[in-house]
Amino acid sequence: MESPISYYSTNRNISLEGRPGFKKLVSFKEALIVDLKGKAFPQVAFEVLKKFLENEIGLKGLQSMVKDAYNFPVPLINLKDNRHMLNLGQGPTASFKDFAAQVMARLMEYLRPKDKEITILVATSGDTGSAVGEAFRSLKGFKVYILYPKDEVSQIQKKTLDCIGNNVGALAVDGKFDDCQKLVKSAFADSELDKLNLTSANSINIGRILPQITYYFYAYAQAAKDGEEIIFSVPSGNFGNAFGCELARMMGIPIKKIIIAVNENDAFPKFLETGKYAKVSPSKNCLSNAMNVGNPSNLARFFDIYGGNLDKEGIVHKIPDLKEMSNNLFSASMDDGQTMKAMKEAFENENLILEPHGAVAFAGLNKYLASHYHDGMGDGDAPSIFLETANPGKFPEIVENVLRQKPALPKSLRKMLLRRPNVQCIPNSYEKLKAILLMDHGNH
Ligand SMILES: *Cc1c(COP(=O)(O)O)cnc(C)c1O
C-alpha cells in the first residue's frame, strides 16, 4: 500500500483503497485531539499536516511553512443554542480557498526540483484563481496563468484576479468557464508544451484537500467538550471542503453529522433521498456562485469511501452504502430565496453579516436542527458549527441589497487593488493561449 504522502507529491487523486491503513497512519488519539485545545491555529494545522507530510518535508520546515502561510485570524464565533460560526474568510483573498492555496504553494516551492521552472495553469470562475495566484505571487521558479471567463466574474473578482501581478498573469477569455477549462486541458495534452512543466491546481488536487482538514480540528477543540460529538455544516460546490471534513472524521473527530449544504445544484441531496444520481446539467446559477456546480468533482471520493463508484461524467457504477452514508451525512438544498432569508435571519437574530455561501450553510444547519431536535435546542444537544467561507465584503452588491448594509472591503483586498493590473484579453482560442505561453517561456 502506498503511504498518503505519495498521493500528494504525485498530485494524483487520493485513493482510499486500504482505508484501515489510511486511518492507522493518520488517526489522532482522543488525547491528542484534547491536547489541541487552546492552541493557535497554525499549531493545530501543523499537528494535522505533519501526519501526512513529516517524511517528505521535515518538522522544522513544515512548522515554519504553516506559520508563514496562516498569518491571518480564524475566528470561531459563539451563537445561541451551542451553535458556532467558523469564519474562514479572513485570508489574503478573503475566501476559504486561501487555506489550501497558501500551503500548497509553499509545499510546491519546497518540492520543486531546483533546475525546473514550473508553469501553473488555473481555470477559475472566481475564488480559486485569486487564492492560487496570490499564494504563488513572487515565488521563484513559478509562473502562473489564471484563465477566467471575462463576462462571468463579478467586478471585485475581476479586480482581484487582474491585480495579482509579478509572476502571475490573468487571461480574460472571451468565453465561458467551460471554455477556460477546455483551453487548460488542451495545454496539458500538448507535448510541445512539455518544456513548460505544466501543473494544475484544481479542486481535485490532493494538495488542496489536506489543508482543508485542519480547521475542523481547530474548531472542534474549541467548541466541544472532551469526546463530545459535533455537527458541521459545510457550504458545498465541488465538495472539496466537505471531503476535508469527512477525512477529519475518519482521522478521529467524533462528528455526529456532516451537513452538506448546497444551492439549487441539488444532485447530492436528491441522491441521498432517492438513491438515484443525476447531475444537474447545465448547472444552475445561484447567488452563491462558487457553488454553481452541477456534478461535484469530489463526490467520487465520497462514493468511494462508502463502497460505491461514480465516474467523472456522473455515471454511477456501484451504489454506495446509502444507510451508512445517511448516518454520517445530511444534505440540504437552498434556493436564492432561502439564502437571502437566511442572511436576514442571521442579521436579525445573531447580529451576523453573512455572504451567500455562508448563508446556505447557516440555513442548512438550522434545517437539520429543526428536523432532528424536536425538543428544541437545549443544553443537552450537540455543539454545531457552520462555515462562513468568504468575507461578506467580497459580495458587496448582494449583501447591500439584502441587508441594507454596506460591508467593508477587506483590508487585504484593498491593498491588492492598488497594484497595477496584469491582464490580457484573449479570444477563446487554444492557438492564442499556446502562443502566449511559448513566447513568455522564450523570454526567460
Ligand atoms: C469554492 C467555494 C465554496 C465551495 O467549496 P467546495 O470545496 O468546492 O465545495 C464555498 N464557498 C466559497 C466562498 C467558495 O469560494
Short mmCIF file of C-alpha atoms and ligand atoms in Angstrom, two decimals:
data_model
loop_
_atom_site.label_atom_id
_atom_site.label_comp_id
_atom_site.label_asym_id
_atom_site.label_seq_id
_atom_site.Cartn_x
_atom_site.Cartn_y
_atom_site.Cartn_z
CA MET A 1 0.00 0.00 0.00
CA GLU A 2 1.19 3.48 -0.80
CA SER A 3 1.54 5.95 2.02
CA PRO A 4 -0.68 9.06 1.84
CA ILE A 5 2.31 11.29 1.20
CA SER A 6 2.98 9.80 -2.19
CA TYR A 7 -0.54 10.76 -3.25
CA TYR A 8 0.37 14.29 -2.51
CA SER A 9 3.63 14.51 -4.33
CA THR A 10 2.30 12.96 -7.50
CA ASN A 11 -0.76 15.20 -7.43
CA ARG A 12 -2.94 12.19 -8.08
CA ASN A 13 -6.38 11.61 -6.71
CA ILE A 14 -6.30 10.24 -3.22
CA SER A 15 -7.04 6.57 -3.33
CA LEU A 16 -8.80 5.29 -0.30
CA GLU A 17 -8.13 1.70 -1.03
CA GLY A 18 -6.88 0.10 2.12
CA ARG A 19 -8.79 2.58 4.22
CA PRO A 20 -7.90 0.95 7.53
CA GLY A 21 -4.30 1.69 6.64
CA PHE A 22 -5.16 5.30 5.97
CA LYS A 23 -6.81 5.53 9.33
CA LYS A 24 -3.97 3.83 11.13
CA LEU A 25 -1.41 6.08 9.52
CA VAL A 26 -3.07 9.36 10.21
CA SER A 27 -5.56 8.87 13.02
CA PHE A 28 -5.48 11.06 16.07
CA LYS A 29 -5.77 9.59 19.51
CA GLU A 30 -8.52 11.19 21.53
CA ALA A 31 -5.95 12.50 23.97
CA LEU A 32 -4.17 14.27 21.17
CA ILE A 33 -7.37 15.94 20.00
CA VAL A 34 -7.97 17.16 23.53
CA ASP A 35 -4.43 18.41 23.53
CA LEU A 36 -5.22 20.79 20.67
CA LYS A 37 -7.47 22.84 22.94
CA GLY A 38 -6.26 26.39 23.30
CA LYS A 39 -3.56 26.03 20.65
CA ALA A 40 -3.28 28.72 17.98
CA PHE A 41 -4.49 27.80 14.51
CA PRO A 42 -1.05 27.40 12.86
CA GLN A 43 -0.02 24.99 15.61
CA VAL A 44 -3.14 22.87 15.12
CA ALA A 45 -2.61 22.90 11.34
CA PHE A 46 0.96 21.76 11.90
CA GLU A 47 -0.14 18.84 14.12
CA VAL A 48 -2.62 17.70 11.48
CA LEU A 49 -0.44 18.16 8.39
CA LYS A 50 2.58 16.51 9.92
CA LYS A 51 0.65 13.24 9.96
CA PHE A 52 0.79 13.33 6.18
CA LEU A 53 3.91 15.27 5.39
CA GLU A 54 6.60 14.80 8.01
CA ASN A 55 8.60 12.29 6.00
CA GLU A 56 8.59 14.48 2.95
CA ILE A 57 9.14 17.90 4.46
CA GLY A 58 10.72 17.58 7.87
CA LEU A 59 9.16 19.03 11.00
CA LYS A 60 11.08 22.29 11.16
CA GLY A 61 10.33 23.11 7.53
CA LEU A 62 6.69 22.24 7.91
CA GLN A 63 6.33 24.28 11.07
CA SER A 64 7.70 27.43 9.52
CA MET A 65 5.70 26.86 6.34
CA VAL A 66 2.46 26.66 8.24
CA LYS A 67 3.26 29.64 10.43
CA ASP A 68 4.11 31.69 7.40
CA ALA A 69 1.02 30.56 5.46
CA TYR A 70 -1.51 31.13 8.24
CA ASN A 71 -0.74 34.61 9.39
CA PHE A 72 -4.42 35.65 9.49
CA PRO A 73 -7.17 35.15 12.08
CA VAL A 74 -9.54 32.15 12.07
CA PRO A 75 -12.33 33.30 14.37
CA LEU A 76 -14.88 30.95 15.91
CA ILE A 77 -17.95 32.96 16.87
CA ASN A 78 -20.30 31.60 19.53
CA LEU A 79 -24.02 31.90 18.81
CA LYS A 80 -27.20 30.88 20.57
CA ASP A 81 -28.03 27.26 21.38
CA ASN A 82 -24.49 25.92 21.30
CA ARG A 83 -24.16 26.87 17.65
CA HIS A 84 -20.99 28.48 16.30
CA MET A 85 -19.70 30.09 13.15
CA LEU A 86 -16.21 29.34 11.89
CA ASN A 87 -15.07 32.32 9.86
CA LEU A 88 -12.76 31.20 7.05
CA GLY A 89 -12.90 34.41 5.04
CA GLN A 90 -10.04 36.35 6.63
CA GLY A 91 -7.18 35.22 4.40
CA PRO A 92 -5.35 37.28 1.77
CA THR A 93 -8.04 36.87 -0.91
CA ALA A 94 -10.97 36.65 1.52
CA SER A 95 -12.23 33.13 0.81
CA PHE A 96 -11.52 29.76 2.41
CA LYS A 97 -9.60 28.80 -0.76
CA ASP A 98 -6.66 30.65 0.83
CA PHE A 99 -6.21 27.86 3.41
CA ALA A 100 -5.31 25.33 0.76
CA ALA A 101 -3.60 27.64 -1.71
CA GLN A 102 -1.24 29.15 0.84
CA VAL A 103 0.08 25.78 1.98
CA MET A 104 0.02 24.17 -1.45
CA ALA A 105 2.22 26.95 -2.88
CA ARG A 106 4.78 26.57 -0.12
CA LEU A 107 4.83 22.78 -0.48
CA MET A 108 5.34 23.06 -4.21
CA GLU A 109 8.08 25.61 -3.67
CA TYR A 110 9.81 23.22 -1.29
CA LEU A 111 9.40 20.18 -3.55
CA ARG A 112 10.28 21.87 -6.83
CA PRO A 113 13.45 20.48 -8.45
CA LYS A 114 15.75 23.50 -8.39
CA ASP A 115 16.60 23.24 -12.07
CA LYS A 116 12.99 23.35 -13.17
CA GLU A 117 10.71 26.29 -13.73
CA ILE A 118 7.08 25.33 -13.26
CA THR A 119 4.10 26.81 -15.07
CA ILE A 120 0.76 26.69 -13.33
CA LEU A 121 -2.44 26.97 -15.32
CA VAL A 122 -5.69 27.56 -13.47
CA ALA A 123 -9.14 27.90 -14.95
CA THR A 124 -11.33 29.72 -12.50
CA SER A 125 -14.79 31.14 -12.14
CA GLY A 126 -13.76 33.21 -9.16
CA ASP A 127 -12.23 32.49 -5.78
CA THR A 128 -9.79 29.70 -6.65
CA GLY A 129 -7.88 31.74 -9.19
CA SER A 130 -7.19 34.66 -6.89
CA ALA A 131 -6.26 32.40 -3.95
CA VAL A 132 -3.83 30.33 -6.02
CA GLY A 133 -2.40 33.34 -7.83
CA GLU A 134 -1.83 35.28 -4.64
CA ALA A 135 -0.22 32.28 -2.95
CA PHE A 136 2.34 31.87 -5.76
CA ARG A 137 2.94 35.57 -6.21
CA SER A 138 6.67 36.29 -6.14
CA LEU A 139 7.66 32.65 -5.57
CA LYS A 140 10.84 31.91 -7.51
CA GLY A 141 10.59 29.24 -10.17
CA PHE A 142 6.85 29.57 -10.78
CA LYS A 143 4.87 31.25 -13.47
CA VAL A 144 1.10 31.32 -13.08
CA TYR A 145 -1.65 31.93 -15.62
CA ILE A 146 -5.20 32.37 -14.48
CA LEU A 147 -7.86 31.89 -17.14
CA TYR A 148 -11.28 33.27 -16.37
CA PRO A 149 -14.45 33.92 -18.40
CA LYS A 150 -14.39 37.64 -18.97
CA ASP A 151 -18.13 38.24 -18.58
CA GLU A 152 -18.85 35.75 -15.81
CA VAL A 153 -16.98 37.15 -12.82
CA SER A 154 -18.05 39.97 -10.55
CA GLN A 155 -16.40 43.37 -10.53
CA ILE A 156 -14.42 42.62 -7.37
CA GLN A 157 -13.47 39.17 -8.55
CA LYS A 158 -12.16 40.59 -11.82
CA LYS A 159 -10.05 43.13 -9.99
CA THR A 160 -8.61 40.58 -7.57
CA LEU A 161 -7.66 38.35 -10.50
CA ASP A 162 -6.15 41.10 -12.62
CA CYS A 163 -4.21 42.80 -9.84
CA ILE A 164 -2.06 39.98 -8.55
CA GLY A 165 0.81 40.77 -10.86
CA ASN A 166 4.52 39.88 -10.81
CA ASN A 167 4.84 36.28 -11.98
CA VAL A 168 1.05 35.88 -12.11
CA GLY A 169 -0.84 36.83 -15.24
CA ALA A 170 -4.59 36.93 -15.73
CA LEU A 171 -6.06 35.89 -19.07
CA ALA A 172 -9.59 37.18 -19.58
CA VAL A 173 -11.06 34.71 -22.04
CA ASP A 174 -13.86 35.67 -24.39
CA GLY A 175 -15.86 32.59 -23.47
CA LYS A 176 -17.43 30.65 -20.63
CA PHE A 177 -15.87 28.87 -17.67
CA ASP A 178 -16.09 25.58 -19.57
CA ASP A 179 -14.09 27.12 -22.41
CA CYS A 180 -11.37 28.12 -19.96
CA GLN A 181 -11.25 24.57 -18.65
CA LYS A 182 -11.02 23.20 -22.18
CA LEU A 183 -8.14 25.54 -23.01
CA VAL A 184 -6.26 24.35 -19.93
CA LYS A 185 -6.93 20.71 -20.80
CA SER A 186 -5.66 21.22 -24.35
CA ALA A 187 -2.46 22.72 -22.98
CA PHE A 188 -1.90 19.71 -20.73
CA ALA A 189 -2.41 17.36 -23.65
CA ASP A 190 0.06 19.23 -25.90
CA SER A 191 3.51 17.64 -25.87
CA GLU A 192 5.04 20.75 -27.41
CA LEU A 193 4.47 22.40 -24.04
CA ASP A 194 6.28 19.69 -22.04
CA LYS A 195 9.24 22.01 -21.51
CA LEU A 196 6.98 24.36 -19.52
CA ASN A 197 6.41 21.74 -16.78
CA LEU A 198 2.71 22.44 -16.61
CA THR A 199 0.89 21.83 -13.35
CA SER A 200 -2.74 22.34 -12.40
CA ALA A 201 -4.20 23.49 -9.15
CA ASN A 202 -7.78 22.41 -9.47
CA SER A 203 -10.05 21.21 -6.71
CA ILE A 204 -9.21 17.51 -7.00
CA ASN A 205 -5.53 18.18 -6.35
CA ILE A 206 -4.81 16.42 -3.06
CA GLY A 207 -2.55 19.28 -2.01
CA ARG A 208 -5.72 21.28 -1.82
CA ILE A 209 -7.60 18.75 0.27
CA LEU A 210 -5.15 18.17 3.13
CA PRO A 211 -5.09 21.77 4.39
CA GLN A 212 -8.89 21.68 4.40
CA ILE A 213 -8.81 19.09 7.16
CA THR A 214 -7.02 21.37 9.59
CA TYR A 215 -9.69 23.84 10.63
CA TYR A 216 -12.13 21.11 11.61
CA PHE A 217 -9.70 20.03 14.32
CA TYR A 218 -9.17 23.61 15.39
CA ALA A 219 -12.90 24.33 15.59
CA TYR A 220 -13.68 21.06 17.36
CA ALA A 221 -11.05 21.67 20.01
CA GLN A 222 -12.65 25.00 20.82
CA ALA A 223 -16.34 24.24 20.59
CA ALA A 224 -16.67 20.74 22.06
CA LYS A 225 -16.01 19.20 25.43
CA ASP A 226 -13.71 16.17 25.50
CA GLY A 227 -15.06 13.38 23.34
CA GLU A 228 -18.34 15.18 22.69
CA GLU A 229 -19.97 14.69 19.28
CA ILE A 230 -20.24 17.69 17.00
CA ILE A 231 -22.14 18.76 13.88
CA PHE A 232 -20.53 20.62 10.96
CA SER A 233 -22.40 22.40 8.19
CA VAL A 234 -20.32 22.99 5.06
CA PRO A 235 -21.44 25.14 2.09
CA SER A 236 -20.54 22.97 -0.87
CA GLY A 237 -19.95 23.13 -4.62
CA ASN A 238 -17.23 20.71 -5.68
CA PHE A 239 -17.36 19.07 -2.20
CA GLY A 240 -13.64 19.52 -1.56
CA ASN A 241 -14.24 21.32 1.72
CA ALA A 242 -16.84 18.76 2.79
CA PHE A 243 -14.40 15.99 1.91
CA GLY A 244 -11.85 17.61 4.22
CA CYS A 245 -14.49 17.28 6.94
CA GLU A 246 -15.05 13.61 6.06
CA LEU A 247 -11.30 12.95 6.37
CA ALA A 248 -11.25 14.75 9.72
CA ARG A 249 -13.99 12.36 10.84
CA MET A 250 -12.00 9.37 9.61
CA MET A 251 -8.98 10.67 11.50
CA GLY A 252 -10.89 10.62 14.75
CA ILE A 253 -13.02 13.72 15.38
CA PRO A 254 -16.32 12.49 16.80
CA ILE A 255 -18.60 14.03 14.20
CA LYS A 256 -22.26 13.29 14.64
CA LYS A 257 -23.26 14.65 11.24
CA ILE A 258 -21.70 16.45 8.32
CA ILE A 259 -24.27 18.70 6.71
CA ILE A 260 -23.50 19.23 3.04
CA ALA A 261 -25.36 22.43 2.26
CA VAL A 262 -25.83 23.16 -1.44
CA ASN A 263 -27.69 25.73 -3.54
CA GLU A 264 -30.09 24.72 -6.28
CA ASN A 265 -27.49 22.37 -7.69
CA ASP A 266 -29.07 19.59 -5.72
CA ALA A 267 -27.83 16.35 -7.27
CA PHE A 268 -26.46 15.07 -3.96
CA PRO A 269 -29.39 15.75 -1.60
CA LYS A 270 -31.64 14.13 -4.22
CA PHE A 271 -29.32 11.14 -4.34
CA LEU A 272 -29.41 10.70 -0.55
CA GLU A 273 -33.17 10.85 -0.68
CA THR A 274 -33.85 8.60 -3.67
CA GLY A 275 -30.70 6.53 -4.26
CA LYS A 276 -30.62 7.85 -7.84
CA TYR A 277 -27.89 10.19 -9.01
CA ALA A 278 -28.49 12.68 -11.82
CA LYS A 279 -26.05 15.54 -12.30
CA VAL A 280 -27.58 18.97 -12.79
CA SER A 281 -26.80 19.94 -16.36
CA PRO A 282 -26.38 22.70 -17.21
CA SER A 283 -25.58 23.80 -13.68
CA LYS A 284 -27.87 26.39 -12.10
CA ASN A 285 -26.75 29.93 -11.46
CA CYS A 286 -27.35 30.93 -7.86
CA LEU A 287 -26.22 33.77 -5.62
CA SER A 288 -23.63 31.53 -4.01
CA ASN A 289 -21.76 31.47 -7.31
CA ALA A 290 -18.72 29.48 -6.15
CA MET A 291 -21.14 26.60 -5.55
CA ASN A 292 -22.72 26.56 -9.00
CA VAL A 293 -21.54 23.04 -9.70
CA GLY A 294 -23.86 20.52 -11.32
CA ASN A 295 -21.63 17.46 -10.90
CA PRO A 296 -19.28 17.90 -7.89
CA SER A 297 -15.82 16.58 -8.70
CA ASN A 298 -15.06 15.35 -5.18
CA LEU A 299 -18.29 13.37 -4.90
CA ALA A 300 -16.47 10.39 -6.42
CA ARG A 301 -14.36 10.31 -3.26
CA PHE A 302 -17.41 10.18 -1.02
CA PHE A 303 -18.80 7.35 -3.14
CA ASP A 304 -15.51 5.50 -2.79
CA ILE A 305 -15.41 5.81 0.99
CA TYR A 306 -18.90 4.41 1.27
CA GLY A 307 -18.15 1.49 -1.03
CA GLY A 308 -19.60 2.88 -4.27
CA ASN A 309 -18.22 4.09 -7.56
CA LEU A 310 -19.07 7.23 -9.50
CA ASP A 311 -17.20 8.35 -12.61
CA LYS A 312 -16.30 11.84 -13.88
CA GLU A 313 -19.33 12.04 -16.12
CA GLY A 314 -21.61 11.44 -13.17
CA ILE A 315 -22.44 7.83 -14.00
CA VAL A 316 -22.90 5.54 -11.01
CA HIS A 317 -21.15 2.19 -11.45
CA LYS A 318 -21.78 1.00 -7.94
CA ILE A 319 -24.23 2.36 -5.39
CA PRO A 320 -22.55 3.21 -2.09
CA ASP A 321 -23.88 2.07 1.26
CA LEU A 322 -26.72 4.56 1.48
CA LYS A 323 -27.56 3.69 5.04
CA GLU A 324 -24.09 4.40 6.31
CA MET A 325 -23.89 7.49 4.14
CA SER A 326 -27.13 8.88 5.55
CA ASN A 327 -25.96 8.02 9.00
CA ASN A 328 -22.95 10.30 8.64
CA LEU A 329 -24.15 12.84 6.11
CA PHE A 330 -27.16 15.11 5.74
CA SER A 331 -27.65 17.28 2.71
CA ALA A 332 -29.94 20.24 2.16
CA SER A 333 -30.55 22.44 -0.88
CA MET A 334 -31.34 26.16 -0.58
CA ASP A 335 -32.68 28.32 -3.39
CA ASP A 336 -31.82 32.00 -3.61
CA GLY A 337 -34.96 33.00 -1.71
CA GLN A 338 -34.00 30.77 1.21
CA THR A 339 -30.42 32.02 1.01
CA MET A 340 -31.49 35.64 1.31
CA LYS A 341 -33.91 34.76 4.10
CA ALA A 342 -31.05 33.11 5.98
CA MET A 343 -28.93 36.24 5.53
CA LYS A 344 -31.74 38.31 7.07
CA GLU A 345 -32.29 35.88 9.94
CA ALA A 346 -28.60 35.73 10.77
CA PHE A 347 -28.51 39.50 10.82
CA GLU A 348 -31.64 39.97 12.90
CA ASN A 349 -31.21 37.07 15.32
CA GLU A 350 -27.46 36.72 15.61
CA ASN A 351 -26.17 40.10 14.52
CA LEU A 352 -24.11 38.42 11.79
CA ILE A 353 -23.47 39.74 8.32
CA LEU A 354 -23.22 36.65 6.09
CA GLU A 355 -22.47 36.40 2.42
CA PRO A 356 -24.50 33.92 0.33
CA HIS A 357 -22.22 30.86 0.73
CA GLY A 358 -22.15 31.07 4.50
CA ALA A 359 -25.88 31.76 4.48
CA VAL A 360 -26.52 28.45 2.69
CA ALA A 361 -24.57 26.65 5.42
CA PHE A 362 -26.42 28.54 8.16
CA ALA A 363 -29.77 27.64 6.60
CA GLY A 364 -28.69 24.01 6.17
CA LEU A 365 -27.70 23.77 9.82
CA ASN A 366 -30.95 25.27 11.03
CA LYS A 367 -32.95 22.96 8.81
CA TYR A 368 -31.14 19.95 10.19
CA LEU A 369 -31.51 21.04 13.80
CA ALA A 370 -35.21 21.81 13.35
CA SER A 371 -35.89 18.37 11.90
CA HIS A 372 -33.69 16.34 14.26
CA TYR A 373 -34.11 18.03 17.62
CA HIS A 374 -37.82 18.07 18.24
CA ASP A 375 -37.40 19.02 21.86
CA GLY A 376 -35.74 22.31 20.97
CA MET A 377 -32.09 23.15 21.02
CA GLY A 378 -31.43 22.94 24.71
CA ASP A 379 -28.34 22.28 26.77
CA GLY A 380 -28.19 18.57 26.15
CA ASP A 381 -27.77 18.97 22.43
CA ALA A 382 -24.58 18.58 20.43
CA PRO A 383 -22.50 21.63 19.60
CA SER A 384 -22.69 22.63 15.97
CA ILE A 385 -20.59 24.76 13.66
CA PHE A 386 -21.37 26.24 10.28
CA LEU A 387 -18.65 27.54 8.00
CA GLU A 388 -18.62 31.04 6.60
CA THR A 389 -16.36 30.56 3.57
CA ALA A 390 -15.86 34.13 2.34
CA ASN A 391 -15.73 37.65 3.62
CA PRO A 392 -19.06 39.45 3.03
CA GLY A 393 -17.02 42.36 1.67
CA LYS A 394 -16.30 40.22 -1.39
CA PHE A 395 -20.03 40.29 -2.23
CA PRO A 396 -20.98 43.93 -1.62
CA GLU A 397 -23.92 44.15 -4.07
CA ILE A 398 -25.81 41.14 -2.72
CA VAL A 399 -25.15 41.97 0.91
CA GLU A 400 -26.26 45.56 0.46
CA ASN A 401 -29.39 44.52 -1.42
CA VAL A 402 -30.49 42.04 1.21
CA LEU A 403 -29.32 43.65 4.44
CA ARG A 404 -29.21 47.34 3.54
CA GLN A 405 -25.71 47.31 4.98
CA LYS A 406 -22.60 48.04 3.02
CA PRO A 407 -19.95 45.51 4.07
CA ALA A 408 -16.40 46.83 4.33
CA LEU A 409 -13.92 45.75 1.68
CA PRO A 410 -11.34 43.54 3.45
CA LYS A 411 -8.04 45.27 4.06
CA SER A 412 -6.02 42.67 2.15
CA LEU A 413 -8.18 43.18 -0.95
CA ARG A 414 -7.92 46.94 -0.66
CA LYS A 415 -4.15 46.62 -0.79
CA MET A 416 -4.35 44.23 -3.71
CA LEU A 417 -6.47 46.60 -5.74
CA LEU A 418 -3.80 49.28 -5.56
CA ARG A 419 -1.46 47.16 -7.63
CA ARG A 420 -1.07 47.57 -11.36
CA PRO A 421 -3.29 45.15 -13.32
CA ASN A 422 -1.55 42.38 -15.26
CA VAL A 423 -4.20 41.07 -17.61
CA GLN A 424 -4.56 40.21 -21.29
CA CYS A 425 -7.85 39.69 -23.05
CA ILE A 426 -7.72 36.68 -25.32
CA PRO A 427 -10.18 35.05 -27.71
CA ASN A 428 -11.40 31.55 -26.97
CA SER A 429 -8.54 30.07 -28.99
CA TYR A 430 -6.04 27.46 -27.99
CA GLU A 431 -3.53 28.66 -30.58
CA LYS A 432 -3.53 32.09 -28.98
CA LEU A 433 -3.03 30.67 -25.47
CA LYS A 434 -0.21 28.46 -26.70
CA ALA A 435 1.48 31.39 -28.41
CA ILE A 436 1.41 33.41 -25.18
CA LEU A 437 2.80 30.55 -23.11
CA LEU A 438 5.63 29.84 -25.55
CA MET A 439 6.50 33.49 -26.00
CA ASP A 440 6.74 34.11 -22.24
CA HIS A 441 8.82 30.96 -21.87
CA GLY A 442 11.20 32.17 -24.56
CA ASN A 443 11.70 35.42 -22.71
CA HIS A 444 13.27 33.81 -19.68
C1 LIG B 1 -15.20 27.26 -3.51
C2 LIG B 1 -16.15 27.84 -2.54
C3 LIG B 1 -17.15 27.05 -1.92
C4 LIG B 1 -17.37 25.60 -2.27
O1 LIG B 1 -16.32 24.79 -1.84
P1 LIG B 1 -16.15 23.31 -2.45
O2 LIG B 1 -14.93 22.77 -1.81
O3 LIG B 1 -16.00 23.48 -3.93
O4 LIG B 1 -17.38 22.56 -2.11
C5 LIG B 1 -17.94 27.65 -0.96
N1 LIG B 1 -17.80 28.94 -0.65
C6 LIG B 1 -16.88 29.74 -1.23
C7 LIG B 1 -16.81 31.17 -0.86
C8 LIG B 1 -16.02 29.21 -2.20
O5 LIG B 1 -15.11 30.01 -2.78
#
